[in-house]
Amino acid sequence: MKLRENVLISELTTMRLGGSARFVAEVSSLADVKEAYEFAKDAKMPVYILGDGANTIGRDEGFDGLIILNRMKGMEVVEETSDDVLVRAMGGENWDGFVEFCCERGYSGVECLSAIPGTVGAAPVQNIGAYGQDISQTVDNVEAYDTRENEMVILGRDEMKMAYRSTIFNDGPDAGRYFITAVTLRLENDEKLEPPFYNSLQKYLDEHQISDYSPLNLREAVSAIRAAKLPDPAEEASAGSFFKNIHLSDEEALTAREEGLKIYDKPDGSHVLNAGWLIEAAGLKGKELPGGFHISDKAALILINDSAKSYKDLEKARAEIVRTVFDKFGFRLEQEPVELVAKERRA
Ligand SMILES: Cc1cc2nc3c(=O)[nH]c(=O)nc-3n(C[C@H](O)[C@H](O)[C@H](O)COP(=O)(O)OP(=O)(O)OC[C@H]3O[C@@H](n4cnc5c(N)ncnc54)[C@H](O)[C@@H]3O)c2cc1C
């Protein structure tokens, strides 16, 4: 385990905000993970698990505890039949590298999740999703260190209670309890997704006359669409989609439609009001905001940090967006990225 003291959280997160963490441990083995938790227990410090910080916002007060950075590496095909395949990656692997590993072998099920920043271990935490896919559709199990019972566990898909941006890992009494060491996906072997695809993906495929929907072709299409409209975390500071989409009941969706709002009906029958659409319709796309932020002119859900150094600046920008959307449409937007605060109090 590699231990550092007084590390700026702004350097560990893609929104580039946040004061000092008292300790940061990089772990690359299960022994390291256990050692890190022992260290925190002895020092009576809270722990926060971090991957690449692409969905995490640091606060000005920093973190008076131990941040554990997952750096566990390795990817493998566990089992393959003519129908499906189990693929496993360690939690510290780069998520997009894992998607590439799967697509290159012709395995289908995560191609639309290409180019999402972050680690494999974080991917199930908020049930990452894009272009009609989310990881709940393909995750078979996760291996995790249960920090309450001090033992390794394997959690199956049903135990994770995966919903839109919500799972047992980030919501409810078990949030922060499990350190995910590995993720296993069950993917289709030799199967291709079938159209129609998510609107912007379908448009791209049509424009580029792509009719072979191989995992690799779809991966390339998704990556190209994303590269054209989403900021590269290495160049522009953001945490991806800053607000969650809003899920409506049948009745709410009917009323919203009558009021001219654009609602997307999902194949499972639920209704979604796109937060990016609301922000754009409120006239905020591409706008400068107080505090040193602006909303991307390519994707209205992306809040970009141009010069802010303080969480207080973020509060100003966020308040402006939430107020403007609420005044115009009566919907209160909810932040998607999590904030780096102690999730679980340790004895
Ligand atoms: C430009 C950009 C585009 C994005 N696009 C998308 C998108 O299309 N779809 C989408 O869903 N998200 C998107 N995101 C958000 C982000 O990429 C995902 O949430 C990703 O899974 C975060 O990975 P990370 O390693 O950076 O997580 P972190 O931010 O480090 O952690 C996120 C959460 O997971 C927990 N966690 C991390 N690792 C573990 C672990 N090993 N065990 C247990 N808990 C853990 C943390 O405690 C924290 O609560 C985007 C972000 C950016 C910056």
XYZ file of C-alpha atoms and ligand atoms in Angstrom:
400
model
C 0.000 0.000 0.000
C 1.330 3.398 -0.952
C 0.450 6.058 1.625
C 0.597 9.823 1.165
C -0.338 12.613 3.557
C -2.142 15.909 2.883
C -3.143 15.412 -0.729
C -5.384 17.883 -2.545
C -8.714 16.331 -3.514
C -8.847 18.748 -6.442
C -5.993 16.704 -7.930
C -7.883 13.431 -7.522
C -11.217 14.493 -9.047
C -12.121 15.629 -12.562
C -14.131 18.686 -11.409
C -10.877 19.811 -9.767
C -12.339 21.126 -6.536
C -11.665 20.207 -2.943
C -9.220 20.818 -0.102
C -6.752 18.418 1.461
C -7.282 14.793 2.374
C -5.416 13.825 5.547
C -4.239 10.509 4.033
C -4.474 8.845 0.631
C -3.658 5.147 0.167
C -3.202 3.521 -3.230
C -4.141 -0.139 -3.076
C -3.227 -2.724 -5.675
C -4.015 -5.999 -3.894
C -6.519 -7.395 -1.442
C -3.822 -7.366 1.240
C -3.410 -3.633 0.585
C -7.160 -3.069 0.932
C -7.220 -4.819 4.303
C -4.122 -2.949 5.441
C -5.694 0.384 4.456
C -8.881 -0.336 6.432
C -6.821 -1.492 9.428
C -4.851 1.738 9.257
C -8.059 3.816 9.249
C -9.535 1.753 12.083
C -6.448 2.175 14.260
C -6.455 5.918 13.611
C -10.267 6.070 14.098
C -10.622 7.835 10.763
C -13.445 7.696 8.224
C -12.690 6.149 4.831
C -13.736 7.280 1.380
C -13.251 5.010 -1.667
C -12.194 6.742 -4.844
C -11.502 5.585 -8.393
C -10.681 8.288 -10.928
C -12.895 10.903 -9.260
C -14.994 11.429 -12.403
C -18.248 11.396 -10.460
C -17.073 12.965 -7.230
C -17.007 16.538 -6.011
C -14.501 17.593 -3.364
C -15.450 20.102 -0.700
C -13.345 23.008 0.546
C -12.922 21.498 4.021
C -11.191 18.502 2.433
C -11.467 15.127 4.144
C -10.163 14.419 7.620
C -9.730 10.730 6.986
C -8.313 8.193 4.560
C -9.113 8.139 0.857
C -8.458 4.730 -0.666
C -7.621 4.832 -4.355
C -8.396 1.592 -6.147
C -5.466 0.586 -8.369
C -6.145 -3.179 -8.585
C -5.420 -4.398 -12.128
C -6.249 -7.370 -14.337
C -8.824 -8.530 -16.910
C -9.752 -12.043 -17.991
C -12.318 -14.164 -19.773
C -13.623 -16.462 -17.051
C -15.940 -18.725 -19.007
C -17.129 -18.823 -22.606
C -19.912 -20.782 -24.283
C -21.362 -20.341 -27.769
C -24.123 -18.136 -26.252
C -22.556 -16.051 -23.577
C -19.354 -15.233 -21.818
C -18.254 -14.156 -18.364
C -15.569 -11.471 -18.307
C -13.965 -10.183 -15.139
C -11.917 -7.075 -14.427
C -10.313 -5.782 -11.279
C -11.780 -2.614 -9.818
C -8.807 -0.349 -10.545
C -8.848 -1.041 -14.282
C -9.941 1.743 -16.594
C -13.590 1.171 -17.499
C -13.147 2.072 -21.161
C -10.160 -0.270 -21.411
C -12.409 -3.065 -20.169
C -15.099 -2.178 -22.729
C -12.443 -2.283 -25.440
C -11.256 -5.694 -24.184
C -14.853 -6.984 -24.516
C -15.666 -5.386 -27.891
C -12.411 -6.529 -29.485
C -13.431 -10.111 -28.711
C -16.874 -9.553 -30.239
C -18.734 -9.670 -26.898
C -21.882 -7.574 -26.855
C -23.573 -5.774 -23.960
C -21.366 -2.841 -22.993
C -20.475 -1.308 -26.376
C -22.768 1.695 -25.762
C -20.941 2.353 -22.488
C -17.728 3.139 -24.367
C -15.645 6.162 -23.413
C -17.223 6.701 -19.992
C -14.402 7.966 -17.761
C -13.543 6.179 -14.543
C -12.675 2.834 -13.063
C -14.304 -0.586 -13.321
C -14.929 -0.652 -9.556
C -17.012 2.528 -9.671
C -19.090 1.479 -12.684
C -21.725 -0.526 -10.734
C -21.860 2.060 -7.926
C -24.104 4.498 -9.754
C -25.155 1.938 -12.388
C -23.444 3.799 -15.232
C -25.499 4.206 -18.346
C -25.456 5.772 -21.809
C -27.114 5.376 -25.204
C -29.767 2.968 -23.933
C -27.457 0.621 -22.042
C -26.597 0.491 -18.368
C -24.397 -1.879 -16.458
C -27.349 -3.413 -14.576
C -28.206 -5.211 -17.827
C -24.931 -7.126 -17.914
C -23.328 -7.204 -14.484
C -23.272 -10.767 -13.181
C -21.601 -10.189 -9.836
C -19.130 -8.023 -7.986
C -16.475 -9.163 -5.561
C -16.140 -6.812 -2.645
C -14.497 -6.367 0.706
C -17.312 -5.983 3.223
C -15.880 -3.386 5.582
C -18.535 -4.064 8.235
C -17.877 -7.796 8.529
C -14.209 -7.636 7.469
C -14.606 -10.363 4.862
C -14.731 -10.833 1.117
C -18.205 -11.286 -0.379
C -19.655 -11.933 -3.814
C -22.806 -9.959 -4.564
C -25.095 -11.068 -7.383
C -26.957 -8.641 -9.608
C -30.229 -8.845 -7.646
C -28.510 -8.020 -4.380
C -27.249 -4.716 -5.768
C -30.761 -3.226 -6.204
C -29.763 -1.370 -9.331
C -31.975 1.455 -10.551
C -31.331 4.711 -12.370
C -28.074 6.031 -10.841
C -28.844 4.207 -7.628
C -27.644 0.953 -6.023
C -26.966 -0.365 -2.534
C -23.426 0.996 -2.962
C -24.473 4.644 -3.086
C -27.944 4.703 -1.574
C -29.318 3.521 1.752
C -27.741 1.989 4.874
C -25.023 0.071 2.982
C -23.617 3.048 1.043
C -19.839 3.014 1.453
C -19.863 -0.433 3.099
C -18.420 -2.445 0.197
C -15.048 -1.898 -1.439
C -15.521 -3.385 -4.912
C -12.410 -5.328 -5.874
C -13.643 -6.944 -9.124
C -16.608 -6.870 -11.492
C -17.810 -9.770 -13.647
C -20.079 -9.158 -16.634
C -22.190 -11.663 -18.533
C -22.082 -10.676 -22.210
C -23.506 -12.083 -25.420
C -21.079 -14.095 -27.486
C -21.410 -13.625 -31.225
C -24.656 -11.615 -30.977
C -25.135 -8.095 -32.267
C -27.470 -5.421 -30.955
C -30.372 -4.634 -33.227
C -31.744 -1.271 -34.314
C -33.425 1.049 -33.621
C -30.688 2.574 -31.495
C -30.768 5.610 -29.280
C -31.550 8.656 -31.498
C -28.125 10.269 -31.792
C -26.435 6.882 -32.264
C -28.912 5.854 -34.968
C -28.347 9.188 -36.729
C -24.576 8.688 -36.673
C -24.859 5.123 -37.992
C -27.185 6.219 -40.794
C -25.003 9.180 -41.766
C -21.916 6.972 -41.869
C -23.792 4.142 -43.616
C -22.843 1.651 -40.925
C -25.093 -1.401 -41.038
C -22.819 -3.941 -39.386
C -23.692 -3.447 -35.722
C -20.712 -5.353 -34.372
C -19.675 -4.417 -30.826
C -16.519 -2.815 -32.202
C -18.399 -0.718 -34.804
C -20.904 0.475 -32.219
C -18.083 1.217 -29.795
C -16.349 3.345 -32.414
C -19.589 5.197 -33.225
C -20.367 5.911 -29.565
C -16.768 7.016 -28.922
C -16.868 9.381 -31.911
C -20.193 10.930 -30.851
C -18.926 11.398 -27.308
C -15.579 12.860 -28.404
C -17.433 15.473 -30.478
C -19.655 16.675 -27.658
C -18.289 15.765 -24.255
C -15.296 17.379 -22.571
C -12.116 15.350 -22.151
C -11.454 15.343 -18.383
C -7.736 15.849 -19.093
C -8.487 19.172 -20.779
C -11.679 20.544 -19.253
C -12.789 20.100 -15.665
C -16.225 18.568 -15.258
C -17.963 15.642 -13.572
C -19.943 14.576 -16.640
C -23.715 14.960 -16.416
C -24.202 17.314 -13.527
C -27.921 16.663 -12.971
C -30.064 13.536 -12.964
C -32.861 13.006 -15.435
C -36.326 13.188 -13.875
C -38.565 10.108 -13.803
C -42.296 10.849 -14.068
C -45.452 8.896 -13.267
C -47.993 8.286 -16.084
C -50.073 11.203 -14.830
C -47.115 13.587 -14.496
C -45.902 12.632 -17.964
C -49.326 13.390 -19.437
C -49.453 16.825 -17.827
C -45.861 17.589 -18.792
C -46.589 16.652 -22.418
C -49.628 18.934 -22.448
C -47.331 21.730 -21.262
C -45.032 21.105 -24.233
C -42.205 19.333 -22.388
C -40.273 16.644 -24.211
C -40.738 13.264 -22.530
C -38.954 10.048 -23.464
C -40.916 6.829 -22.944
C -38.554 4.011 -22.067
C -39.112 0.461 -23.328
C -40.005 -0.567 -19.734
C -42.939 1.894 -19.791
C -41.388 4.559 -17.551
C -41.257 8.228 -18.575
C -38.132 10.368 -18.465
C -37.766 14.115 -18.588
C -34.254 14.856 -19.756
C -32.523 17.309 -17.432
C -30.318 18.503 -20.309
C -33.419 19.334 -22.342
C -34.797 21.412 -19.439
C -31.512 23.305 -19.064
C -31.358 24.006 -22.791
C -35.026 25.025 -22.958
C -34.405 27.385 -20.027
C -31.856 29.147 -22.254
C -28.786 28.112 -20.271
C -26.867 26.001 -22.829
C -23.432 27.537 -23.442
C -24.025 30.209 -20.770
C -21.417 31.610 -18.399
C -22.432 31.201 -14.766
C -21.414 32.931 -11.563
C -18.424 31.363 -9.808
C -16.233 30.586 -12.842
C -18.314 27.889 -14.540
C -20.158 27.581 -17.829
C -22.599 25.112 -19.314
C -21.183 23.312 -22.329
C -22.480 24.645 -25.641
C -22.528 21.053 -26.959
C -24.193 19.215 -24.088
C -26.459 21.132 -21.721
C -26.014 18.633 -18.897
C -22.307 19.312 -18.617
C -21.160 21.952 -16.178
C -17.580 22.971 -16.880
C -15.245 24.458 -14.299
C -13.227 27.189 -16.030
C -11.598 28.901 -13.077
C -13.371 28.011 -9.841
C -11.194 26.932 -6.941
C -13.823 26.707 -4.240
C -16.899 24.580 -3.600
C -18.664 27.848 -2.756
C -18.253 28.855 -6.418
C -19.923 25.613 -7.457
C -22.799 26.320 -5.082
C -23.381 29.658 -6.830
C -23.401 28.139 -10.315
C -25.583 25.211 -9.268
C -28.088 27.503 -7.526
C -28.408 29.623 -10.667
C -29.211 26.589 -12.849
C -31.626 25.008 -10.357
C -33.458 28.317 -9.809
C -33.738 29.144 -13.521
C -35.106 25.696 -14.409
C -37.482 25.683 -11.442
C -38.834 29.151 -12.220
C -39.499 28.178 -15.819
C -40.744 24.590 -15.502
C -41.460 23.887 -11.817
C -39.005 20.940 -11.672
C -36.165 20.942 -9.141
C -32.989 19.414 -10.593
C -30.974 17.028 -8.447
C -27.180 16.789 -8.633
C -25.776 13.553 -10.055
C -22.116 13.520 -8.864
C -21.568 12.531 -5.249
C -19.800 14.729 -2.733
C -16.691 13.554 -0.969
C -17.921 13.312 2.617
C -17.781 10.424 5.088
C -20.416 7.849 4.077
C -20.048 5.413 6.873
C -19.020 6.204 10.411
C -16.460 3.687 11.599
C -16.184 2.653 15.207
C -16.801 13.791 -19.218
C -17.579 12.799 -18.395
C -18.569 12.027 -19.001
C -19.316 11.099 -18.255
N -20.276 10.355 -18.880
C -21.008 9.458 -18.164
C -22.008 8.663 -18.797
O -22.230 8.737 -20.001
N -22.736 7.802 -18.039
C -22.505 7.661 -16.683
O -23.201 6.859 -16.041
N -21.551 8.406 -16.062
C -20.809 9.287 -16.758
N -19.839 10.038 -16.132
C -19.620 9.866 -14.687
C -18.445 8.904 -14.356
O -17.666 8.668 -15.492
C -18.966 7.557 -13.827
O -19.793 7.752 -12.714
C -17.800 6.626 -13.433
O -18.296 5.367 -13.070
C -16.968 7.213 -12.320
O -15.838 6.390 -12.127
P -14.694 6.859 -11.135
O -13.725 5.755 -10.980
O -14.135 8.148 -11.574
O -15.564 7.048 -9.793
P -15.301 8.017 -8.575
O -15.798 9.377 -8.904
O -13.912 7.892 -8.093
O -16.306 7.362 -7.512
C -17.694 7.440 -7.729
C -18.432 6.764 -6.563
O -18.141 5.385 -6.540
C -17.535 5.009 -5.308
N -16.494 4.034 -5.649
C -15.464 4.219 -6.520
N -14.745 3.091 -6.623
C -15.332 2.185 -5.797
C -15.037 0.837 -5.449
N -13.980 0.179 -5.956
N -15.840 0.222 -4.538
C -16.910 0.853 -4.004
N -17.229 2.131 -4.290
C -16.438 2.789 -5.168
C -16.998 6.284 -4.714
O -16.948 6.215 -3.293
C -18.015 7.289 -5.199
O -19.149 7.264 -4.362
C -19.067 10.958 -16.865
C -18.043 11.730 -16.258
C -17.318 12.633 -17.019
C -16.240 13.451 -16.339
